[in-house]
mmCIF file with all atom_site columns, C-alpha atoms in Angstrom:
data_model
loop_
_atom_site.group_PDB
_atom_site.id
_atom_site.type_symbol
_atom_site.label_atom_id
_atom_site.label_alt_id
_atom_site.label_comp_id
_atom_site.label_asym_id
_atom_site.label_entity_id
_atom_site.label_seq_id
_atom_site.pdbx_PDB_ins_code
_atom_site.Cartn_x
_atom_site.Cartn_y
_atom_site.Cartn_z
_atom_site.occupancy
_atom_site.B_iso_or_equiv
_atom_site.pdbx_formal_charge
_atom_site.auth_seq_id
_atom_site.auth_comp_id
_atom_site.auth_asym_id
_atom_site.auth_atom_id
_atom_site.pdbx_PDB_model_num
ATOM 1   C CA . MET H 1 1   ? -6.707  -20.235 -9.008  1.00 59.00 ? 27  MET H CA 1
ATOM 2   C CA . SER H 1 2   ? -5.423  -16.675 -8.545  1.00 74.00 ? 28  SER H CA 1
ATOM 3   C CA . LEU H 1 3   ? -2.951  -15.811 -5.828  1.00 92.00 ? 29  LEU H CA 1
ATOM 4   C CA . ARG H 1 4   ? -2.713  -13.275 -3.025  1.00 96.00 ? 30  ARG H CA 1
ATOM 5   C CA . ASP H 1 5   ? 0.208   -11.046 -2.223  1.00 96.00 ? 31  ASP H CA 1
ATOM 6   C CA . SER H 1 6   ? 2.017   -11.043 1.110   1.00 96.00 ? 32  SER H CA 1
ATOM 7   C CA . ARG H 1 7   ? -0.553  -8.619  2.550   1.00 97.00 ? 33  ARG H CA 1
ATOM 8   C CA . GLY H 1 8   ? -3.538  -10.742 1.500   1.00 96.00 ? 34  GLY H CA 1
ATOM 9   C CA . CYS H 1 9   ? -4.626  -8.713  -1.542  1.00 97.00 ? 35  CYS H CA 1
ATOM 10  C CA . PRO H 1 10  ? -5.788  -10.706 -4.603  1.00 96.00 ? 36  PRO H CA 1
ATOM 11  C CA . VAL H 1 11  ? -3.784  -10.746 -7.821  1.00 97.00 ? 37  VAL H CA 1
ATOM 12  C CA . SER H 1 12  ? -4.984  -12.304 -11.062 1.00 95.00 ? 38  SER H CA 1
ATOM 13  C CA . THR H 1 13  ? -1.716  -14.002 -11.964 1.00 93.00 ? 39  THR H CA 1
ATOM 14  C CA . ARG H 1 14  ? -1.218  -17.707 -11.367 1.00 91.00 ? 40  ARG H CA 1
ATOM 15  C CA . SER H 1 15  ? 2.554   -17.390 -11.471 1.00 92.00 ? 41  SER H CA 1
ATOM 16  C CA . THR H 1 16  ? 4.366   -17.362 -8.152  1.00 94.00 ? 42  THR H CA 1
ATOM 17  C CA . ALA H 1 17  ? 7.483   -16.120 -9.973  1.00 94.00 ? 43  ALA H CA 1
ATOM 18  C CA . GLN H 1 18  ? 5.616   -13.082 -11.340 1.00 94.00 ? 44  GLN H CA 1
ATOM 19  C CA . LEU H 1 19  ? 4.183   -12.366 -7.918  1.00 96.00 ? 45  LEU H CA 1
ATOM 20  C CA . ALA H 1 20  ? 7.640   -12.565 -6.341  1.00 96.00 ? 46  ALA H CA 1
ATOM 21  C CA . GLN H 1 21  ? 8.965   -10.012 -8.825  1.00 96.00 ? 47  GLN H CA 1
ATOM 22  C CA . PHE H 1 22  ? 6.017   -7.744  -8.060  1.00 97.00 ? 48  PHE H CA 1
ATOM 23  C CA . GLU H 1 23  ? 6.738   -8.001  -4.328  1.00 97.00 ? 49  GLU H CA 1
ATOM 24  C CA . GLN H 1 24  ? 10.396  -7.158  -4.911  1.00 97.00 ? 50  GLN H CA 1
ATOM 25  C CA . ALA H 1 25  ? 9.571   -4.170  -7.113  1.00 98.00 ? 51  ALA H CA 1
ATOM 26  C CA . LEU H 1 26  ? 6.973   -2.869  -4.651  1.00 98.00 ? 52  LEU H CA 1
ATOM 27  C CA . GLU H 1 27  ? 9.499   -3.086  -1.814  1.00 97.00 ? 53  GLU H CA 1
ATOM 28  C CA . LEU H 1 28  ? 11.980  -1.098  -3.893  1.00 97.00 ? 54  LEU H CA 1
ATOM 29  C CA . SER H 1 29  ? 9.315   1.474   -4.691  1.00 97.00 ? 55  SER H CA 1
ATOM 30  C CA . VAL H 1 30  ? 8.092   2.083   -1.172  1.00 97.00 ? 56  VAL H CA 1
ATOM 31  C CA . SER H 1 31  ? 11.606  2.000   0.314   1.00 96.00 ? 57  SER H CA 1
ATOM 32  C CA . TYR H 1 32  ? 12.978  4.419   -2.317  1.00 92.00 ? 58  TYR H CA 1
ATOM 33  C CA . ARG H 1 33  ? 15.953  2.189   -2.953  1.00 87.00 ? 59  ARG H CA 1
ATOM 34  C CA . LEU H 1 34  ? 17.450  1.067   -6.259  1.00 85.00 ? 60  LEU H CA 1
ATOM 35  C CA . ASP H 1 35  ? 15.241  0.739   -9.349  1.00 92.00 ? 61  ASP H CA 1
ATOM 36  C CA . PRO H 1 36  ? 11.732  -0.723  -9.012  1.00 96.00 ? 62  PRO H CA 1
ATOM 37  C CA . LEU H 1 37  ? 10.954  0.028   -12.657 1.00 96.00 ? 63  LEU H CA 1
ATOM 38  C CA . ALA H 1 38  ? 13.714  -2.261  -13.930 1.00 95.00 ? 64  ALA H CA 1
ATOM 39  C CA . THR H 1 39  ? 12.455  -5.070  -11.701 1.00 96.00 ? 65  THR H CA 1
ATOM 40  C CA . ILE H 1 40  ? 8.809   -4.847  -12.736 1.00 97.00 ? 66  ILE H CA 1
ATOM 41  C CA . GLN H 1 41  ? 9.808   -4.282  -16.367 1.00 95.00 ? 67  GLN H CA 1
ATOM 42  C CA . ALA H 1 42  ? 11.554  -7.647  -16.346 1.00 95.00 ? 68  ALA H CA 1
ATOM 43  C CA . ALA H 1 43  ? 8.349   -9.275  -15.055 1.00 95.00 ? 69  ALA H CA 1
ATOM 44  C CA . LEU H 1 44  ? 6.284   -7.595  -17.778 1.00 96.00 ? 70  LEU H CA 1
ATOM 45  C CA . GLU H 1 45  ? 8.679   -8.677  -20.498 1.00 95.00 ? 71  GLU H CA 1
ATOM 46  C CA . SER H 1 46  ? 8.234   -12.238 -19.282 1.00 93.00 ? 72  SER H CA 1
ATOM 47  C CA . ASP H 1 47  ? 4.443   -11.866 -19.145 1.00 94.00 ? 73  ASP H CA 1
ATOM 48  C CA . PRO H 1 48  ? 2.926   -8.804  -20.888 1.00 95.00 ? 74  PRO H CA 1
ATOM 49  C CA . ASP H 1 49  ? -0.488  -9.750  -19.431 1.00 96.00 ? 75  ASP H CA 1
ATOM 50  C CA . PHE H 1 50  ? 0.672   -9.473  -15.805 1.00 97.00 ? 76  PHE H CA 1
ATOM 51  C CA . ALA H 1 51  ? -2.034  -7.057  -14.658 1.00 97.00 ? 77  ALA H CA 1
ATOM 52  C CA . MET H 1 52  ? -0.673  -6.247  -11.208 1.00 98.00 ? 78  MET H CA 1
ATOM 53  C CA . GLY H 1 53  ? 2.734   -5.617  -12.740 1.00 98.00 ? 79  GLY H CA 1
ATOM 54  C CA . HIS H 1 54  ? 1.119   -3.024  -14.980 1.00 98.00 ? 80  HIS H CA 1
ATOM 55  C CA . CYS H 1 55  ? -0.622  -1.522  -11.944 1.00 98.00 ? 81  CYS H CA 1
ATOM 56  C CA . LEU H 1 56  ? 2.750   -1.070  -10.298 1.00 98.00 ? 82  LEU H CA 1
ATOM 57  C CA . ARG H 1 57  ? 4.373   0.368   -13.399 1.00 98.00 ? 83  ARG H CA 1
ATOM 58  C CA . ALA H 1 58  ? 1.470   2.806   -13.796 1.00 98.00 ? 84  ALA H CA 1
ATOM 59  C CA . GLY H 1 59  ? 1.874   3.875   -10.178 1.00 98.00 ? 85  GLY H CA 1
ATOM 60  C CA . LEU H 1 60  ? 5.583   4.464   -10.667 1.00 97.00 ? 86  LEU H CA 1
ATOM 61  C CA . MET H 1 61  ? 4.869   6.598   -13.725 1.00 97.00 ? 87  MET H CA 1
ATOM 62  C CA . ILE H 1 62  ? 2.342   8.693   -11.804 1.00 97.00 ? 88  ILE H CA 1
ATOM 63  C CA . MET H 1 63  ? 4.751   9.303   -8.931  1.00 96.00 ? 89  MET H CA 1
ATOM 64  C CA . ALA H 1 64  ? 7.475   10.287  -11.403 1.00 94.00 ? 90  ALA H CA 1
ATOM 65  C CA . THR H 1 65  ? 5.450   13.411  -12.395 1.00 84.00 ? 91  THR H CA 1
ATOM 66  C CA . ASP H 1 66  ? 7.196   13.620  -15.744 1.00 85.00 ? 92  ASP H CA 1
ATOM 67  C CA . ARG H 1 67  ? 5.345   13.989  -19.060 1.00 85.00 ? 93  ARG H CA 1
ATOM 68  C CA . MET H 1 68  ? 8.021   11.843  -20.673 1.00 88.00 ? 94  MET H CA 1
ATOM 69  C CA . VAL H 1 69  ? 6.578   8.763   -18.948 1.00 90.00 ? 95  VAL H CA 1
ATOM 70  C CA . ALA H 1 70  ? 3.109   9.176   -20.496 1.00 93.00 ? 96  ALA H CA 1
ATOM 71  C CA . PRO H 1 71  ? 3.702   6.456   -23.141 1.00 95.00 ? 97  PRO H CA 1
ATOM 72  C CA . LEU H 1 72  ? 4.553   3.848   -20.502 1.00 95.00 ? 98  LEU H CA 1
ATOM 73  C CA . LEU H 1 73  ? 1.628   4.954   -18.346 1.00 96.00 ? 99  LEU H CA 1
ATOM 74  C CA . THR H 1 74  ? -0.723  4.687   -21.321 1.00 97.00 ? 100 THR H CA 1
ATOM 75  C CA . GLU H 1 75  ? 0.675   1.300   -22.275 1.00 97.00 ? 101 GLU H CA 1
ATOM 76  C CA . SER H 1 76  ? 0.090   -0.150  -18.814 1.00 98.00 ? 102 SER H CA 1
ATOM 77  C CA . ILE H 1 77  ? -3.430  1.259   -18.507 1.00 98.00 ? 103 ILE H CA 1
ATOM 78  C CA . GLU H 1 78  ? -4.422  -0.128  -21.907 1.00 98.00 ? 104 GLU H CA 1
ATOM 79  C CA . ALA H 1 79  ? -2.836  -3.492  -21.119 1.00 98.00 ? 105 ALA H CA 1
ATOM 80  C CA . ILE H 1 80  ? -4.995  -3.889  -18.008 1.00 98.00 ? 106 ILE H CA 1
ATOM 81  C CA . GLU H 1 81  ? -8.124  -2.667  -19.762 1.00 98.00 ? 107 GLU H CA 1
ATOM 82  C CA . SER H 1 82  ? -7.573  -5.078  -22.642 1.00 97.00 ? 108 SER H CA 1
ATOM 83  C CA . LEU H 1 83  ? -7.630  -8.017  -20.225 1.00 96.00 ? 109 LEU H CA 1
ATOM 84  C CA . GLY H 1 84  ? -11.245 -7.339  -19.278 1.00 95.00 ? 110 GLY H CA 1
ATOM 85  C CA . ARG H 1 85  ? -12.426 -9.731  -16.562 1.00 94.00 ? 111 ARG H CA 1
ATOM 86  C CA . ARG H 1 86  ? -9.146  -11.620 -16.682 1.00 95.00 ? 112 ARG H CA 1
ATOM 87  C CA . ALA H 1 87  ? -7.884  -8.747  -14.544 1.00 97.00 ? 113 ALA H CA 1
ATOM 88  C CA . ASN H 1 88  ? -9.557  -8.730  -11.141 1.00 97.00 ? 114 ASN H CA 1
ATOM 89  C CA . GLU H 1 89  ? -11.657 -5.928  -9.679  1.00 97.00 ? 115 GLU H CA 1
ATOM 90  C CA . ARG H 1 90  ? -8.760  -4.396  -7.760  1.00 98.00 ? 116 ARG H CA 1
ATOM 91  C CA . GLU H 1 91  ? -6.503  -4.331  -10.810 1.00 98.00 ? 117 GLU H CA 1
ATOM 92  C CA . ARG H 1 92  ? -9.225  -2.737  -12.940 1.00 98.00 ? 118 ARG H CA 1
ATOM 93  C CA . ALA H 1 93  ? -9.706  -0.103  -10.231 1.00 98.00 ? 119 ALA H CA 1
ATOM 94  C CA . HIS H 1 94  ? -5.980  0.676   -10.399 1.00 98.00 ? 120 HIS H CA 1
ATOM 95  C CA . ALA H 1 95  ? -6.282  1.131   -14.157 1.00 98.00 ? 121 ALA H CA 1
ATOM 96  C CA . ALA H 1 96  ? -9.245  3.492   -13.749 1.00 98.00 ? 122 ALA H CA 1
ATOM 97  C CA . ALA H 1 97  ? -7.362  5.569   -11.167 1.00 98.00 ? 123 ALA H CA 1
ATOM 98  C CA . ALA H 1 98  ? -4.300  5.750   -13.386 1.00 98.00 ? 124 ALA H CA 1
ATOM 99  C CA . ARG H 1 99  ? -6.371  6.760   -16.416 1.00 98.00 ? 125 ARG H CA 1
ATOM 100 C CA . ALA H 1 100 ? -7.861  9.644   -14.461 1.00 98.00 ? 126 ALA H CA 1
ATOM 101 C CA . TRP H 1 101 ? -4.317  10.848  -13.766 1.00 96.00 ? 127 TRP H CA 1
ATOM 102 C CA . LEU H 1 102 ? -3.363  10.439  -17.412 1.00 96.00 ? 128 LEU H CA 1
ATOM 103 C CA . HIS H 1 103 ? -6.316  12.662  -18.379 1.00 96.00 ? 129 HIS H CA 1
ATOM 104 C CA . GLY H 1 104 ? -5.214  15.378  -15.939 1.00 95.00 ? 130 GLY H CA 1
ATOM 105 C CA . ASP H 1 105 ? -7.822  14.688  -13.259 1.00 97.00 ? 131 ASP H CA 1
ATOM 106 C CA . PHE H 1 106 ? -5.270  14.534  -10.461 1.00 96.00 ? 132 PHE H CA 1
ATOM 107 C CA . ALA H 1 107 ? -7.712  14.936  -7.573  1.00 97.00 ? 133 ALA H CA 1
ATOM 108 C CA . GLY H 1 108 ? -10.061 12.379  -9.116  1.00 98.00 ? 134 GLY H CA 1
ATOM 109 C CA . SER H 1 109 ? -7.226  9.932   -9.584  1.00 98.00 ? 135 SER H CA 1
ATOM 110 C CA . VAL H 1 110 ? -6.128  10.190  -5.965  1.00 98.00 ? 136 VAL H CA 1
ATOM 111 C CA . ARG H 1 111 ? -9.740  9.801   -4.851  1.00 98.00 ? 137 ARG H CA 1
ATOM 112 C CA . ARG H 1 112 ? -9.998  6.593   -6.896  1.00 98.00 ? 138 ARG H CA 1
ATOM 113 C CA . TYR H 1 113 ? -6.807  5.198   -5.381  1.00 98.00 ? 139 TYR H CA 1
ATOM 114 C CA . GLY H 1 114 ? -8.286  6.028   -1.988  1.00 98.00 ? 140 GLY H CA 1
ATOM 115 C CA . GLU H 1 115 ? -11.459 4.144   -2.860  1.00 98.00 ? 141 GLU H CA 1
ATOM 116 C CA . ILE H 1 116 ? -9.366  1.033   -3.524  1.00 98.00 ? 142 ILE H CA 1
ATOM 117 C CA . LEU H 1 117 ? -8.168  1.263   0.068   1.00 98.00 ? 143 LEU H CA 1
ATOM 118 C CA . VAL H 1 118 ? -11.723 1.113   1.394   1.00 97.00 ? 144 VAL H CA 1
ATOM 119 C CA . GLU H 1 119 ? -12.018 -2.421  0.017   1.00 97.00 ? 145 GLU H CA 1
ATOM 120 C CA . TYR H 1 120 ? -8.339  -3.362  0.286   1.00 98.00 ? 146 TYR H CA 1
ATOM 121 C CA . PRO H 1 121 ? -6.782  -1.422  3.189   1.00 98.00 ? 147 PRO H CA 1
ATOM 122 C CA . ARG H 1 122 ? -3.560  -3.402  2.861   1.00 98.00 ? 148 ARG H CA 1
ATOM 123 C CA . ASP H 1 123 ? -3.029  -2.448  -0.779  1.00 98.00 ? 149 ASP H CA 1
ATOM 124 C CA . LEU H 1 124 ? 0.382   -0.903  -0.222  1.00 98.00 ? 150 LEU H CA 1
ATOM 125 C CA . LEU H 1 125 ? 0.711   0.263   -3.819  1.00 98.00 ? 151 LEU H CA 1
ATOM 126 C CA . ALA H 1 126 ? -2.610  2.143   -3.761  1.00 98.00 ? 152 ALA H CA 1
ATOM 127 C CA . LEU H 1 127 ? -1.658  3.659   -0.415  1.00 98.00 ? 153 LEU H CA 1
ATOM 128 C CA . GLN H 1 128 ? 1.722   4.888   -1.627  1.00 98.00 ? 154 GLN H CA 1
ATOM 129 C CA . VAL H 1 129 ? 0.322   6.412   -4.815  1.00 98.00 ? 155 VAL H CA 1
ATOM 130 C CA . ALA H 1 130 ? -2.577  8.050   -2.943  1.00 98.00 ? 156 ALA H CA 1
ATOM 131 C CA . HIS H 1 131 ? -0.240  9.374   -0.243  1.00 98.00 ? 157 HIS H CA 1
ATOM 132 C CA . VAL H 1 132 ? 2.195   10.826  -2.759  1.00 97.00 ? 158 VAL H CA 1
ATOM 133 C CA . GLY H 1 133 ? -0.770  12.189  -4.721  1.00 97.00 ? 159 GLY H CA 1
ATOM 134 C CA . ASP H 1 134 ? -2.091  13.904  -1.597  1.00 98.00 ? 160 ASP H CA 1
ATOM 135 C CA . PHE H 1 135 ? 1.304   15.562  -1.254  1.00 97.00 ? 161 PHE H CA 1
ATOM 136 C CA . PHE H 1 136 ? 1.301   16.693  -4.895  1.00 95.00 ? 162 PHE H CA 1
ATOM 137 C CA . ASN H 1 137 ? -2.219  18.094  -4.478  1.00 95.00 ? 163 ASN H CA 1
ATOM 138 C CA . GLY H 1 138 ? -1.356  19.913  -1.251  1.00 95.00 ? 164 GLY H CA 1
ATOM 139 C CA . SER H 1 139 ? -3.885  17.885  0.764   1.00 95.00 ? 165 SER H CA 1
ATOM 140 C CA . SER H 1 140 ? -2.053  17.967  4.084   1.00 94.00 ? 166 SER H CA 1
ATOM 141 C CA . THR H 1 141 ? -4.982  16.695  6.149   1.00 97.00 ? 167 THR H CA 1
ATOM 142 C CA . MET H 1 142 ? -5.414  13.688  3.859   1.00 97.00 ? 168 MET H CA 1
ATOM 143 C CA . LEU H 1 143 ? -1.693  12.942  4.154   1.00 97.00 ? 169 LEU H CA 1
ATOM 144 C CA . ARG H 1 144 ? -2.558  12.138  7.744   1.00 98.00 ? 170 ARG H CA 1
ATOM 145 C CA . ASP H 1 145 ? -6.153  10.923  7.647   1.00 98.00 ? 171 ASP H CA 1
ATOM 146 C CA . ARG H 1 146 ? -5.939  8.608   4.634   1.00 98.00 ? 172 ARG H CA 1
ATOM 147 C CA . VAL H 1 147 ? -3.221  6.604   6.357   1.00 98.00 ? 173 VAL H CA 1
ATOM 148 C CA . ALA H 1 148 ? -5.024  6.794   9.694   1.00 98.00 ? 174 ALA H CA 1
ATOM 149 C CA . GLN H 1 149 ? -8.089  5.193   8.095   1.00 97.00 ? 175 GLN H CA 1
ATOM 150 C CA . VAL H 1 150 ? -6.215  2.054   7.059   1.00 98.00 ? 176 VAL H CA 1
ATOM 151 C CA . LEU H 1 151 ? -3.721  1.840   9.925   1.00 98.00 ? 177 LEU H CA 1
ATOM 152 C CA . PRO H 1 152 ? -5.979  -0.325  12.173  1.00 98.00 ? 178 PRO H CA 1
ATOM 153 C CA . GLU H 1 153 ? -5.813  -3.021  9.454   1.00 97.00 ? 179 GLU H CA 1
ATOM 154 C CA . TRP H 1 154 ? -2.015  -3.123  9.618   1.00 98.00 ? 180 TRP H CA 1
ATOM 155 C CA . ASP H 1 155 ? 0.384   -4.691  12.103  1.00 96.00 ? 181 ASP H CA 1
ATOM 156 C CA . THR H 1 156 ? 3.867   -6.162  12.175  1.00 94.00 ? 182 THR H CA 1
ATOM 157 C CA . SER H 1 157 ? 2.660   -9.311  10.417  1.00 94.00 ? 183 SER H CA 1
ATOM 158 C CA . ALA H 1 158 ? 2.093   -7.326  7.197   1.00 96.00 ? 184 ALA H CA 1
ATOM 159 C CA . PRO H 1 159 ? 5.206   -6.591  5.093   1.00 96.00 ? 185 PRO H CA 1
ATOM 160 C CA . GLY H 1 160 ? 5.539   -2.835  4.710   1.00 96.00 ? 186 GLY H CA 1
ATOM 161 C CA . PHE H 1 161 ? 3.985   -1.940  8.073   1.00 97.00 ? 187 PHE H CA 1
ATOM 162 C CA . ASN H 1 162 ? 6.993   0.215   8.922   1.00 97.00 ? 188 ASN H CA 1
ATOM 163 C CA . TYR H 1 163 ? 6.509   2.258   5.743   1.00 98.00 ? 189 TYR H CA 1
ATOM 164 C CA . VAL H 1 164 ? 2.848   2.846   6.600   1.00 98.00 ? 190 VAL H CA 1
ATOM 165 C CA . LEU H 1 165 ? 3.887   4.137   10.018  1.00 98.00 ? 191 LEU H CA 1
ATOM 166 C CA . GLY H 1 166 ? 6.366   6.464   8.316   1.00 98.00 ? 192 GLY H CA 1
ATOM 167 C CA . MET H 1 167 ? 3.686   7.812   5.969   1.00 98.00 ? 193 MET H CA 1
ATOM 168 C CA . TYR H 1 168 ? 1.405   8.436   8.929   1.00 98.00 ? 194 TYR H CA 1
ATOM 169 C CA . ALA H 1 169 ? 4.192   10.221  10.803  1.00 98.00 ? 195 ALA H CA 1
ATOM 170 C CA . PHE H 1 170 ? 4.750   12.545  7.845   1.00 98.00 ? 196 PHE H CA 1
ATOM 171 C CA . GLY H 1 171 ? 1.034   13.342  7.747   1.00 98.00 ? 197 GLY H CA 1
ATOM 172 C CA . LEU H 1 172 ? 1.084   14.129  11.450  1.00 98.00 ? 198 LEU H CA 1
ATOM 173 C CA . GLU H 1 173 ? 4.064   16.440  10.960  1.00 98.00 ? 199 GLU H CA 1
ATOM 174 C CA . GLU H 1 174 ? 2.459   18.215  8.002   1.00 97.00 ? 200 GLU H CA 1
ATOM 175 C CA . THR H 1 175 ? -0.567  19.014  10.180  1.00 97.00 ? 201 THR H CA 1
ATOM 176 C CA . GLY H 1 176 ? 1.540   20.384  13.026  1.00 97.00 ? 202 GLY H CA 1
ATOM 177 C CA . LEU H 1 177 ? 1.290   17.431  15.413  1.00 98.00 ? 203 LEU H CA 1
ATOM 178 C CA . TYR H 1 178 ? 5.030   17.377  15.978  1.00 98.00 ? 204 TYR H CA 1
ATOM 179 C CA . SER H 1 179 ? 5.370   15.380  19.191  1.00 98.00 ? 205 SER H CA 1
ATOM 180 C CA . ARG H 1 180 ? 3.069   12.633  17.956  1.00 98.00 ? 206 ARG H CA 1
ATOM 181 C CA . ALA H 1 181 ? 4.793   12.663  14.561  1.00 98.00 ? 207 ALA H CA 1
ATOM 182 C CA . GLU H 1 182 ? 8.205   12.097  16.110  1.00 98.00 ? 208 GLU H CA 1
ATOM 183 C CA . ASP H 1 183 ? 6.954   9.317   18.361  1.00 98.00 ? 209 ASP H CA 1
ATOM 184 C CA . ILE H 1 184 ? 5.338   7.496   15.411  1.00 98.00 ? 210 ILE H CA 1
ATOM 185 C CA . GLY H 1 185 ? 8.260   8.309   13.071  1.00 98.00 ? 211 GLY H CA 1
ATOM 186 C CA . ARG H 1 186 ? 10.772  6.592   15.337  1.00 97.00 ? 212 ARG H CA 1
ATOM 187 C CA . ARG H 1 187 ? 8.771   3.352   15.431  1.00 97.00 ? 213 ARG H CA 1
ATOM 188 C CA . PRO H 1 188 ? 9.546   2.257   11.846  1.00 96.00 ? 214 PRO H CA 1
ATOM 189 C CA . LEU H 1 189 ? 13.234  2.817   12.557  1.00 95.00 ? 215 LEU H CA 1
ATOM 190 C CA . GLU H 1 190 ? 12.988  0.220   15.314  1.00 95.00 ? 216 GLU H CA 1
ATOM 191 C CA . ILE H 1 191 ? 11.672  -2.232  12.709  1.00 94.00 ? 217 ILE H CA 1
ATOM 192 C CA . ASN H 1 192 ? 14.069  -1.200  9.935   1.00 93.00 ? 218 ASN H CA 1
ATOM 193 C CA . PRO H 1 193 ? 16.890  1.258   10.751  1.00 91.00 ? 219 PRO H CA 1
ATOM 194 C CA . ARG H 1 194 ? 17.148  2.107   7.026   1.00 90.00 ? 220 ARG H CA 1
ATOM 195 C CA . ASP H 1 195 ? 13.492  3.107   6.710   1.00 94.00 ? 221 ASP H CA 1
ATOM 196 C CA . ALA H 1 196 ? 13.535  6.320   4.671   1.00 94.00 ? 222 ALA H CA 1
ATOM 197 C CA . TRP H 1 197 ? 9.964   7.269   5.634   1.00 96.00 ? 223 TRP H CA 1
ATOM 198 C CA . GLY H 1 198 ? 10.836  7.257   9.340   1.00 96.00 ? 224 GLY H CA 1
ATOM 199 C CA . VAL H 1 199 ? 14.023  9.278   8.813   1.00 97.00 ? 225 VAL H CA 1
ATOM 200 C CA . HIS H 1 200 ? 12.079  11.688  6.605   1.00 96.00 ? 226 HIS H CA 1
ATOM 201 C CA . ALA H 1 201 ? 9.310   12.306  9.137   1.00 97.00 ? 227 ALA H CA 1
ATOM 202 C CA . VAL H 1 202 ? 11.573  12.722  12.161  1.00 98.00 ? 228 VAL H CA 1
ATOM 203 C CA . THR H 1 203 ? 13.886  15.054  10.245  1.00 97.00 ? 229 THR H CA 1
ATOM 204 C CA . HIS H 1 204 ? 10.937  17.241  9.234   1.00 97.00 ? 230 HIS H CA 1
ATOM 205 C CA . VAL H 1 205 ? 9.853   17.504  12.873  1.00 98.00 ? 231 VAL H CA 1
ATOM 206 C CA . MET H 1 206 ? 13.312  18.601  13.958  1.00 98.00 ? 232 MET H CA 1
ATOM 207 C CA . GLU H 1 207 ? 13.437  21.132  11.118  1.00 97.00 ? 233 GLU H CA 1
ATOM 208 C CA . MET H 1 208 ? 10.045  22.613  12.004  1.00 97.00 ? 234 MET H CA 1
ATOM 209 C CA . GLN H 1 209 ? 10.992  22.863  15.680  1.00 98.00 ? 235 GLN H CA 1
ATOM 210 C CA . GLY H 1 210 ? 14.344  24.512  14.921  1.00 98.00 ? 236 GLY H CA 1
ATOM 211 C CA . ARG H 1 211 ? 16.333  21.608  16.382  1.00 98.00 ? 237 ARG H CA 1
ATOM 212 C CA . ILE H 1 212 ? 19.092  22.118  13.833  1.00 97.00 ? 238 ILE H CA 1
ATOM 213 C CA . ARG H 1 213 ? 22.059  20.609  15.656  1.00 97.00 ? 239 ARG H CA 1
ATOM 214 C CA . GLU H 1 214 ? 20.015  17.619  16.776  1.00 97.00 ? 240 GLU H CA 1
ATOM 215 C CA . GLY H 1 215 ? 18.728  17.147  13.240  1.00 97.00 ? 241 GLY H CA 1
ATOM 216 C CA . ILE H 1 216 ? 22.231  17.203  11.771  1.00 97.00 ? 242 ILE H CA 1
ATOM 217 C CA . ASP H 1 217 ? 23.380  14.652  14.328  1.00 97.00 ? 243 ASP H CA 1
ATOM 218 C CA . PHE H 1 218 ? 20.339  12.469  13.626  1.00 97.00 ? 244 PHE H CA 1
ATOM 219 C CA . LEU H 1 219 ? 20.979  12.459  9.880   1.00 96.00 ? 245 LEU H CA 1
ATOM 220 C CA . THR H 1 220 ? 24.699  11.934  10.341  1.00 95.00 ? 246 THR H CA 1
ATOM 221 C CA . SER H 1 221 ? 24.019  8.900   12.527  1.00 93.00 ? 247 SER H CA 1
ATOM 222 C CA . ARG H 1 222 ? 21.929  7.470   9.675   1.00 90.00 ? 248 ARG H CA 1
ATOM 223 C CA . GLU H 1 223 ? 24.373  8.359   6.897   1.00 87.00 ? 249 GLU H CA 1
ATOM 224 C CA . ARG H 1 224 ? 25.631  4.827   6.327   1.00 83.00 ? 250 ARG H CA 1
#
């Protein structure tokens, strides 16, 4: 029997240890702390057929935007594809989205990651990659609306909810909705004071409104 991650999304692995390493690496990725690649790499060395681990590594390579990572990206895509039906539908969709990116179809890749969210709105990895991809592609409206589409499916019971709020706040800020962006951006900081997405969104609002002294004080208060 396959397992589900902490947000209820299916994974094809039967190993709770592999799933735990995936969860740890995903947390490191979305929090922008330490090294998620080293964590998921250890899981893949233990089990080279860990499809969701390859999905995460592929996502990390895409967000790195560095041609030097193409071999690792290719390796993970091919590993998932080689599993055939042993990888589940969601994992195969991740591979297809990543392959589009590898081939230079950046808009198509982001669209495919977004399509994953239609079926699995709590797929935090797909959401992060799509959100970052929207930023790379200059799609400011989608920075807001893509997150808004899945937000009703999230609440405090789902690990990573604070990060989703932070992504949404950034999208609001990038579309000029500054007051709403700051209100939403402060909510993840109530859940996790070290939430980088919340700090990021609120700081952008203060910058855009010319609240320089307040912004400096806000960042200084978060320095530790």
